[in-house]
PDB file of C-alpha atoms in Angstrom:
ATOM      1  CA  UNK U  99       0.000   0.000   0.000  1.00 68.00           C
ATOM      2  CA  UNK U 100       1.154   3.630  -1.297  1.00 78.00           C
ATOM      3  CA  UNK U 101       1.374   6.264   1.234  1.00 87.00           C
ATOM      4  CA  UNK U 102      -1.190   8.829   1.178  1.00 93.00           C
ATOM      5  CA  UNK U 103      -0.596  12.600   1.416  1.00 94.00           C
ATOM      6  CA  UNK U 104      -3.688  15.116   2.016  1.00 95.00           C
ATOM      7  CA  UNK U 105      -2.591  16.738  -1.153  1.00 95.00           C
ATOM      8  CA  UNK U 106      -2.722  13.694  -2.860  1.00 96.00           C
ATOM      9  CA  UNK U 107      -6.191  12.668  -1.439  1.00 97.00           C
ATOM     10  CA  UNK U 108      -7.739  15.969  -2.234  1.00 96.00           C
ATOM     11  CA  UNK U 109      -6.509  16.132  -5.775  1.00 97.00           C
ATOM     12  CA  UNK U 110      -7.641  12.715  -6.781  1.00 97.00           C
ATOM     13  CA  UNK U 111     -10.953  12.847  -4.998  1.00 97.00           C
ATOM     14  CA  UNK U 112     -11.182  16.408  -6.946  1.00 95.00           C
ATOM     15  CA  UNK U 113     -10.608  14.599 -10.196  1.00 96.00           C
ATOM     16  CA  UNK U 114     -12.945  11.963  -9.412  1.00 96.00           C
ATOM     17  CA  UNK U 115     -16.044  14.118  -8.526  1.00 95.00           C
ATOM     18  CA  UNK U 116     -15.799  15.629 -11.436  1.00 94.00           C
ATOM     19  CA  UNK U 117     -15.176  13.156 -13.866  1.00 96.00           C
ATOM     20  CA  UNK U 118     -18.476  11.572 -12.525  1.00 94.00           C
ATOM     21  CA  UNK U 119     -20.245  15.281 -12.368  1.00 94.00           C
ATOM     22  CA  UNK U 120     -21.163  14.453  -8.448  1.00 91.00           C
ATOM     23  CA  UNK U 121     -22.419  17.718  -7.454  1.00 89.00           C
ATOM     24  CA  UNK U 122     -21.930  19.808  -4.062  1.00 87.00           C
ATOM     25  CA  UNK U 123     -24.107  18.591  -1.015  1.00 90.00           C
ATOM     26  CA  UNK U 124     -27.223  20.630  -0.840  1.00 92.00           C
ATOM     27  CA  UNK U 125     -26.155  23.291   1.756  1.00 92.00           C
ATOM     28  CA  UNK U 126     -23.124  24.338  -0.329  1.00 92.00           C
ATOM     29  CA  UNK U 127     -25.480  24.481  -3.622  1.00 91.00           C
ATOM     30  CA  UNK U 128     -27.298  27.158  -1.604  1.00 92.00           C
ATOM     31  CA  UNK U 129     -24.739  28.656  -0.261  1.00 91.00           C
ATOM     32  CA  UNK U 130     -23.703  29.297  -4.134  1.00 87.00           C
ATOM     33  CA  UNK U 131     -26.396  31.314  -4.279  1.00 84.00           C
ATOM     34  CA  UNK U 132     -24.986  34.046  -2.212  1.00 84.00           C
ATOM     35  CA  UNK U 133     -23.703  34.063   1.594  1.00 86.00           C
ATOM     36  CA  UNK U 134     -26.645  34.622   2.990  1.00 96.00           C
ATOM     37  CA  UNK U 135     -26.122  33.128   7.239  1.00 97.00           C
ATOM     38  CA  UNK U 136     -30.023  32.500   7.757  1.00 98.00           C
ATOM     39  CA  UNK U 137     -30.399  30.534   4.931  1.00 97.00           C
ATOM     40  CA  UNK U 138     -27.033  28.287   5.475  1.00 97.00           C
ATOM     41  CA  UNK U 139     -27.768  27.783   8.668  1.00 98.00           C
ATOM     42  CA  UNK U 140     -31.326  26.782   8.689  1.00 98.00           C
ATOM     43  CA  UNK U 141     -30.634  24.493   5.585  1.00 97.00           C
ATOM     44  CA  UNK U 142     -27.983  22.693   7.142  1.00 96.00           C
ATOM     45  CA  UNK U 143     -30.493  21.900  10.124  1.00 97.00           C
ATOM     46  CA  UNK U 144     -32.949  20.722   7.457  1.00 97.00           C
ATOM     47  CA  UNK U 145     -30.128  18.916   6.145  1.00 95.00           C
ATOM     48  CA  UNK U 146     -29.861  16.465   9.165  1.00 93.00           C
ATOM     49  CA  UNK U 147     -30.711  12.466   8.391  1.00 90.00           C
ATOM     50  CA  UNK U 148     -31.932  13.560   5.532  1.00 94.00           C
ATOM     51  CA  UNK U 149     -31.225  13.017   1.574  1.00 92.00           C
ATOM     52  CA  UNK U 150     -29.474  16.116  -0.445  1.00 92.00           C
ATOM     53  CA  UNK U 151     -32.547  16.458  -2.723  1.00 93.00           C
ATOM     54  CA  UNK U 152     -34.782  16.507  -0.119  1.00 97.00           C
ATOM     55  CA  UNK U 153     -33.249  19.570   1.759  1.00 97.00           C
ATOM     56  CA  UNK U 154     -32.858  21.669  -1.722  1.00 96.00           C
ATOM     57  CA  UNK U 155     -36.631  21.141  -2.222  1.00 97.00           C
ATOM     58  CA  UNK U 156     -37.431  21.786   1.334  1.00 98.00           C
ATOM     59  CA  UNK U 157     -35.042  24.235   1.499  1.00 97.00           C
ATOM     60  CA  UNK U 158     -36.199  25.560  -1.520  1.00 96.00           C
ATOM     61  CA  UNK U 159     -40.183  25.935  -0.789  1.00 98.00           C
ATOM     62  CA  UNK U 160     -39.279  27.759   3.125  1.00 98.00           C
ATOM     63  CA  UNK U 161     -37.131  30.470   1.439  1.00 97.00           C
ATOM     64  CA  UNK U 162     -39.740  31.125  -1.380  1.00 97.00           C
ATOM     65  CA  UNK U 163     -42.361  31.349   1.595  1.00 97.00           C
ATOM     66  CA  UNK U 164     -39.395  33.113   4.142  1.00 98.00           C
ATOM     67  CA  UNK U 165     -36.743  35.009   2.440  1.00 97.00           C
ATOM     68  CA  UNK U 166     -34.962  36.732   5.406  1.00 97.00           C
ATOM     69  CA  UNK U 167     -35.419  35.943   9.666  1.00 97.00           C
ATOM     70  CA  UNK U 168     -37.798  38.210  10.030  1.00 95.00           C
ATOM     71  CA  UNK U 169     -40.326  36.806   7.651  1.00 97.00           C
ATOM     72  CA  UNK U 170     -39.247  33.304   9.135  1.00 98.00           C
ATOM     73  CA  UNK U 171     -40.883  34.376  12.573  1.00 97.00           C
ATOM     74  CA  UNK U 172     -43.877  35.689  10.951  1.00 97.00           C
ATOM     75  CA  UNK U 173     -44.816  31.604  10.058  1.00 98.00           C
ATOM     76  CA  UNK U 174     -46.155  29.931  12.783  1.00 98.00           C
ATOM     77  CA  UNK U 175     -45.074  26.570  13.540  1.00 98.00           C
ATOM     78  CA  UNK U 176     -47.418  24.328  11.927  1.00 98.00           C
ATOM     79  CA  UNK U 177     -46.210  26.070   8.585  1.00 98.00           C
ATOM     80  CA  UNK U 178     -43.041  25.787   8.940  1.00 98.00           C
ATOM     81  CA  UNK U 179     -43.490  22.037   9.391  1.00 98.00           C
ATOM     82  CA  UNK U 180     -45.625  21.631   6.387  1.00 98.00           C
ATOM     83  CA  UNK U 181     -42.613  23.790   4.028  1.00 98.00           C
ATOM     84  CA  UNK U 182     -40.072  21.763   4.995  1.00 98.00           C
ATOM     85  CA  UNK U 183     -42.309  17.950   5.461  1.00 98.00           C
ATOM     86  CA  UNK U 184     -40.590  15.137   4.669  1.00 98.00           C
ATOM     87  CA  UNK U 185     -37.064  16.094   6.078  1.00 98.00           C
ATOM     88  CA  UNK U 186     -36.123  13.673   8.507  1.00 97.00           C
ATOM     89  CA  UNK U 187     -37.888  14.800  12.242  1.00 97.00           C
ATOM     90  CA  UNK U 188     -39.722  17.547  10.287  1.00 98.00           C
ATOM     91  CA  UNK U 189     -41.779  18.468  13.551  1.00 98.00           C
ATOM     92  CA  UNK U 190     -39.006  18.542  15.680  1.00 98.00           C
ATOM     93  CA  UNK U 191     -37.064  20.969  13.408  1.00 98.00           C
ATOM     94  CA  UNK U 192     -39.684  23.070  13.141  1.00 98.00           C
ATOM     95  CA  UNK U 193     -40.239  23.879  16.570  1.00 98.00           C
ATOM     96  CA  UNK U 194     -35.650  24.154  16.476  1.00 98.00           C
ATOM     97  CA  UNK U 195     -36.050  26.449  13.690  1.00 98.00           C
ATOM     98  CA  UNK U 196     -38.774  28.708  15.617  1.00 98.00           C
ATOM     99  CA  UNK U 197     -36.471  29.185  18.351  1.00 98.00           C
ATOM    100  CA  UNK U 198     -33.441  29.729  17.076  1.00 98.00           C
ATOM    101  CA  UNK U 199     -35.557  32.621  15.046  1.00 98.00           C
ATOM    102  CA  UNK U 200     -36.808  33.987  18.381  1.00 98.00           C
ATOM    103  CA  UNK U 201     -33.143  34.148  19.605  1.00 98.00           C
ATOM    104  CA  UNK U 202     -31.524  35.753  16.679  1.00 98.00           C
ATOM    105  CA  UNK U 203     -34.306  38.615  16.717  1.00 97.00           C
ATOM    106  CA  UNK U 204     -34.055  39.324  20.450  1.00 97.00           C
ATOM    107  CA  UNK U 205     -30.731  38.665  20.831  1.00 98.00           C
ATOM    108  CA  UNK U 206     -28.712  39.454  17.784  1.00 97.00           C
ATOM    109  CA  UNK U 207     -31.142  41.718  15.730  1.00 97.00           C
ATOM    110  CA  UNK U 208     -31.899  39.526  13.357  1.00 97.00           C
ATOM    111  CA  UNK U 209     -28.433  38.138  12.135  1.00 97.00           C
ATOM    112  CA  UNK U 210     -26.309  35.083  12.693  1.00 98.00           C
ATOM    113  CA  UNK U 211     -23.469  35.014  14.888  1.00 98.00           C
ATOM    114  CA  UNK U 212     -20.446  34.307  13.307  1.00 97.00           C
ATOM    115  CA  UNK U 213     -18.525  32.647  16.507  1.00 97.00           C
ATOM    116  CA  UNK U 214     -18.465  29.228  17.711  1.00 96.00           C
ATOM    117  CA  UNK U 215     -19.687  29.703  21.223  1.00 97.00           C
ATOM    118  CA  UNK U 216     -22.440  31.888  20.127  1.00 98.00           C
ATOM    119  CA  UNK U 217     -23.847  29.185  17.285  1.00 98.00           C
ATOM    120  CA  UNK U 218     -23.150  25.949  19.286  1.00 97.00           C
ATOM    121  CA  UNK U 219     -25.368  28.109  22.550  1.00 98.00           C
ATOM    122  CA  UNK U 220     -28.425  28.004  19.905  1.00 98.00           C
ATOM    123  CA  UNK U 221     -31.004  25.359  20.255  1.00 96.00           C
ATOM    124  CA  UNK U 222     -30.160  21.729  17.796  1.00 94.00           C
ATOM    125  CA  UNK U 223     -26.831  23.547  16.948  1.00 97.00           C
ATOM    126  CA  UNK U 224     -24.419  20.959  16.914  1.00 93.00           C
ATOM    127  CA  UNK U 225     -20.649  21.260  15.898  1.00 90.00           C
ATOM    128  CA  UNK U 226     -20.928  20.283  12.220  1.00 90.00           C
ATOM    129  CA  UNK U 227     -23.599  22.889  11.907  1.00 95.00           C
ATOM    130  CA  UNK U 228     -21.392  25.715  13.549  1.00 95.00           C
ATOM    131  CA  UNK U 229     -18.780  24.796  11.448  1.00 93.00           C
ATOM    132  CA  UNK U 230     -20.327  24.900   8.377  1.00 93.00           C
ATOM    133  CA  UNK U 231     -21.988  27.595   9.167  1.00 96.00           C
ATOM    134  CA  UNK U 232     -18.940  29.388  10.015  1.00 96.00           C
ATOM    135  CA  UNK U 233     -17.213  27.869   6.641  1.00 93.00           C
ATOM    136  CA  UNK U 234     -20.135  28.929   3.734  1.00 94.00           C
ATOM    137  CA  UNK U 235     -21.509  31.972   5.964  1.00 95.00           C
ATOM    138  CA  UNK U 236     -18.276  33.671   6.348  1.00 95.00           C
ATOM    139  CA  UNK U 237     -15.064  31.871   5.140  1.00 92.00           C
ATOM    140  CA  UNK U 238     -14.132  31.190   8.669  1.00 94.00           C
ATOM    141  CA  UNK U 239     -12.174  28.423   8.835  1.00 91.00           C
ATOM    142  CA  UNK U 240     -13.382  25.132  10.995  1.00 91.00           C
ATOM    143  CA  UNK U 241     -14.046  21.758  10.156  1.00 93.00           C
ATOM    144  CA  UNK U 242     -17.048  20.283   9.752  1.00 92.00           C
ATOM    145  CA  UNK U 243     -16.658  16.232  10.133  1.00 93.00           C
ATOM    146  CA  UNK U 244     -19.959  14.589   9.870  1.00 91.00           C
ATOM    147  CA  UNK U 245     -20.429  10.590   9.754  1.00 92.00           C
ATOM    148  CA  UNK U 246     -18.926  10.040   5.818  1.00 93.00           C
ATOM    149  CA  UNK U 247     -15.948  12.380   6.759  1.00 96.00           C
ATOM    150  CA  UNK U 248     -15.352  10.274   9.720  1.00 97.00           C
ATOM    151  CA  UNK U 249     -15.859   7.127   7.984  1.00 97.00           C
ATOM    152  CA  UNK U 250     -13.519   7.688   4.908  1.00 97.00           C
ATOM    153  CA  UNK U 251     -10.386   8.915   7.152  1.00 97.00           C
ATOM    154  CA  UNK U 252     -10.633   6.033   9.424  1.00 97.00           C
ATOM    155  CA  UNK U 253     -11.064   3.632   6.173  1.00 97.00           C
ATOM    156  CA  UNK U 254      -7.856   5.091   4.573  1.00 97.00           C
ATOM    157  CA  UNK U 255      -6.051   4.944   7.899  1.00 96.00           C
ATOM    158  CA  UNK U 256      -5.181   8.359   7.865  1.00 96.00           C
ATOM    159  CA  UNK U 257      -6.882   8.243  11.431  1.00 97.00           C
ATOM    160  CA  UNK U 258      -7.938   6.185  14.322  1.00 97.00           C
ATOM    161  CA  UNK U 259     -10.797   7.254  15.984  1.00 97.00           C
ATOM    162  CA  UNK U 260     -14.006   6.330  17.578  1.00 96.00           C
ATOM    163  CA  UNK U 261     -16.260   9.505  16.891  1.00 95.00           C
ATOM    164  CA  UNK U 262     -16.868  12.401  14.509  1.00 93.00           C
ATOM    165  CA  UNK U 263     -15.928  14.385  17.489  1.00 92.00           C
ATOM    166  CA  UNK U 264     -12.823  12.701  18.259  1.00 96.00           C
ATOM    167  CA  UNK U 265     -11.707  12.870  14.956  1.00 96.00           C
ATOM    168  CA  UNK U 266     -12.702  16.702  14.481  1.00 94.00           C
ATOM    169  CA  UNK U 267     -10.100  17.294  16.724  1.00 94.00           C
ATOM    170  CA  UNK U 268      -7.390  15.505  15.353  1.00 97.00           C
ATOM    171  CA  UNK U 269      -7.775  17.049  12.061  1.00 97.00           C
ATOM    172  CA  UNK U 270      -7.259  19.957  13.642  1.00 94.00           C
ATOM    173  CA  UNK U 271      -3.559  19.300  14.875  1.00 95.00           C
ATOM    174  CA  UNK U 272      -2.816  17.377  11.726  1.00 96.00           C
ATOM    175  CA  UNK U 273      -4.750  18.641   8.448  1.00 96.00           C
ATOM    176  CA  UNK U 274      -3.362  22.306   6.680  1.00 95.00           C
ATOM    177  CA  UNK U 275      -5.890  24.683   6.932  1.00 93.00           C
ATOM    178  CA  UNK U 276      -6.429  25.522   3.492  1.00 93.00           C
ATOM    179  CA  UNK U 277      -8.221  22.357   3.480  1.00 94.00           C
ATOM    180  CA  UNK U 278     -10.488  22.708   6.874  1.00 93.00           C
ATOM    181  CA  UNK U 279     -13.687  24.335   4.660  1.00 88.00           C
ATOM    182  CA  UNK U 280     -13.495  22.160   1.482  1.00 90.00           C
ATOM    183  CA  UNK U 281     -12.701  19.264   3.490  1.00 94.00           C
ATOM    184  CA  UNK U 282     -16.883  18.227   4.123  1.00 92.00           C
ATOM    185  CA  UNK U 283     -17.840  18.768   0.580  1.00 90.00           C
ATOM    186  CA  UNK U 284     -15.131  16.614  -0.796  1.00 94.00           C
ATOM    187  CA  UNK U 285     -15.246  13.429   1.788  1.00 96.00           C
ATOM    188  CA  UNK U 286     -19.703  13.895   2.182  1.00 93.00           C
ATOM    189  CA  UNK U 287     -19.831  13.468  -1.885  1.00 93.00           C
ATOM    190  CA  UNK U 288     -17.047  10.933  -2.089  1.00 97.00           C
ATOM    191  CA  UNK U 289     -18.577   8.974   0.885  1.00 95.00           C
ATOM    192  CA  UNK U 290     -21.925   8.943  -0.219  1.00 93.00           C
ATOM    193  CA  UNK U 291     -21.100   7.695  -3.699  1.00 94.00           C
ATOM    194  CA  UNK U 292     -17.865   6.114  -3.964  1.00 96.00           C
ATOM    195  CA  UNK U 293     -16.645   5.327  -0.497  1.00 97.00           C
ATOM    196  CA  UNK U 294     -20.063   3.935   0.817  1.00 96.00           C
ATOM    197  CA  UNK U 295     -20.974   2.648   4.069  1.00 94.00           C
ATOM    198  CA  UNK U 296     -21.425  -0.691   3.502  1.00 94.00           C
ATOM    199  CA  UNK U 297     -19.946  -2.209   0.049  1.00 95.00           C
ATOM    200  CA  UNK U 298     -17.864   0.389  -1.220  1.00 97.00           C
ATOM    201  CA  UNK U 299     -16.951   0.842  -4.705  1.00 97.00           C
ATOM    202  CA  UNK U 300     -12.954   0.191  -4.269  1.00 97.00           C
ATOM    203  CA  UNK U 301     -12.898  -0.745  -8.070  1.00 96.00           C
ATOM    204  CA  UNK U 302     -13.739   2.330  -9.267  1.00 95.00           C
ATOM    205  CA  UNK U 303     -11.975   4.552  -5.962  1.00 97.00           C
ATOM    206  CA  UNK U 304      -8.939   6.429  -7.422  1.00 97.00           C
ATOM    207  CA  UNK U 305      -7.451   5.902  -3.288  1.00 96.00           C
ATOM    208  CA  UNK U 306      -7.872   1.926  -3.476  1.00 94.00           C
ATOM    209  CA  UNK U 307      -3.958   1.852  -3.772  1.00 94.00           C
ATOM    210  CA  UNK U 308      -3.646   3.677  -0.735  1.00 95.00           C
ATOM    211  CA  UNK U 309      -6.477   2.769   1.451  1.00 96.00           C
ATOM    212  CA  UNK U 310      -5.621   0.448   4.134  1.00 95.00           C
ATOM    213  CA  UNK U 311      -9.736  -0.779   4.303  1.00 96.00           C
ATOM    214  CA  UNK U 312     -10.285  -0.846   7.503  1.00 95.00           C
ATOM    215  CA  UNK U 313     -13.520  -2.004   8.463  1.00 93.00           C
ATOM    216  CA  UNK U 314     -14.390  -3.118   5.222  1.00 94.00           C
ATOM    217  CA  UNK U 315     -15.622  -6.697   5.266  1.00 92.00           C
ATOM    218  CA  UNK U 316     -17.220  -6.706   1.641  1.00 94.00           C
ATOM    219  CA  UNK U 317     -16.424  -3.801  -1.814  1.00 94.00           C
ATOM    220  CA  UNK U 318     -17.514  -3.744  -5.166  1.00 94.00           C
TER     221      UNK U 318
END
């Protein structure tokens, strides 16, 4: 087995993305549509458990209905859970969503903080949805490891950890910074499609020379 650089891992999973024309995950597709905090944020809660193409649409149909915060807390909740219905726990994030709204108006005038603290104080604010938050909102730089980023390091062997938390933090004393924001769109699109959870497809992987497959038990 080859060793494997970050450089190297970023550059072929670049050229491998786009030679299948795998697109970004959702939030960063509406992030491309302008930097707009409210609308990264409250995607990438939508986002949670649930499949890309459902969040755009979901997405999609609250920000039609919502453009800004403070049409968001005109909606009751029952609205907002029919706008965003069928993201995973629907209900639940409606009632997240109202809250955090209430928060940002009486606490922050309508805007989204653009600290750590602040975000991960907000109600169903975890660290992935700080960081990428902090990373599409306003180019600050933190990583965002959710379960495929987690699952492809430890696969490859470039890690050894037991949780997305755990390994959050070792990327932090080991991976260059220039990589810490594109580091969940590259690893979410390559895990979901290439590097899957169970049966990967190491045939057509451009890392299967370097990948010490841990964990795997079964590939196509």
């Amino acid at each position: 087995m080859e060793s494997l650089s970050f450089d190297l891992l970023f550059a072929l999973v670049d050229k491998k993305l786009a030679e299948e024309g795998i697109p970004l995950p959702s939030v960063s597709q509406i992030a491309l549509t302008g930097r707009d905090a409210y609308k990264i944020l409250f995607s990438t809660i939508l986002s949670l458990r649930t499949k890309d193409a459902v969040t755009i649409e979901a997405s999609m149909r609250l920000f039609e209905k919502a453009d800004d915060i403070k049409a968001f807390s005109s909606l009751d909740e029952e609205t907002v859970s029919s706008l965003i219905y069928p993201v995973a726990f629907y209900k639940r994030k409606a009632s997240s969503l109202k809250k955090i709204a209430d928060i940002l108006i009486k606490d922050y005038d309508g805007e989204v903080p653009s600290t750590m603290e602040a975000l991960l104080a907000l109600p169903s604010v975890g660290l992935k949805t700080a960081s990428l938050t902090l990373n599409l909102a306003y180019g600050i730089n933190a990583i965002c490891v959710d379960c495929h980023v987690h699952q492809v390091l430890n696969r490859l062997g470039l890690v050894d950890t037991k949780s997305a938390e755990e390994t959050e933090k070792v990327l932090r004393k080991i991976l260059d910074e220039k990589y810490w924001i594109p580091l969940n769109e590259r690893l979410v699109m390559f895990g979901q499609r290439i590097c899957t959870p169970i049966s990967p497809f190491c045939s057509a992987c451009p890392l299967e020379g370097y990948c010490a497959k841990k964990g795997v038990r079964k590939s196509r």
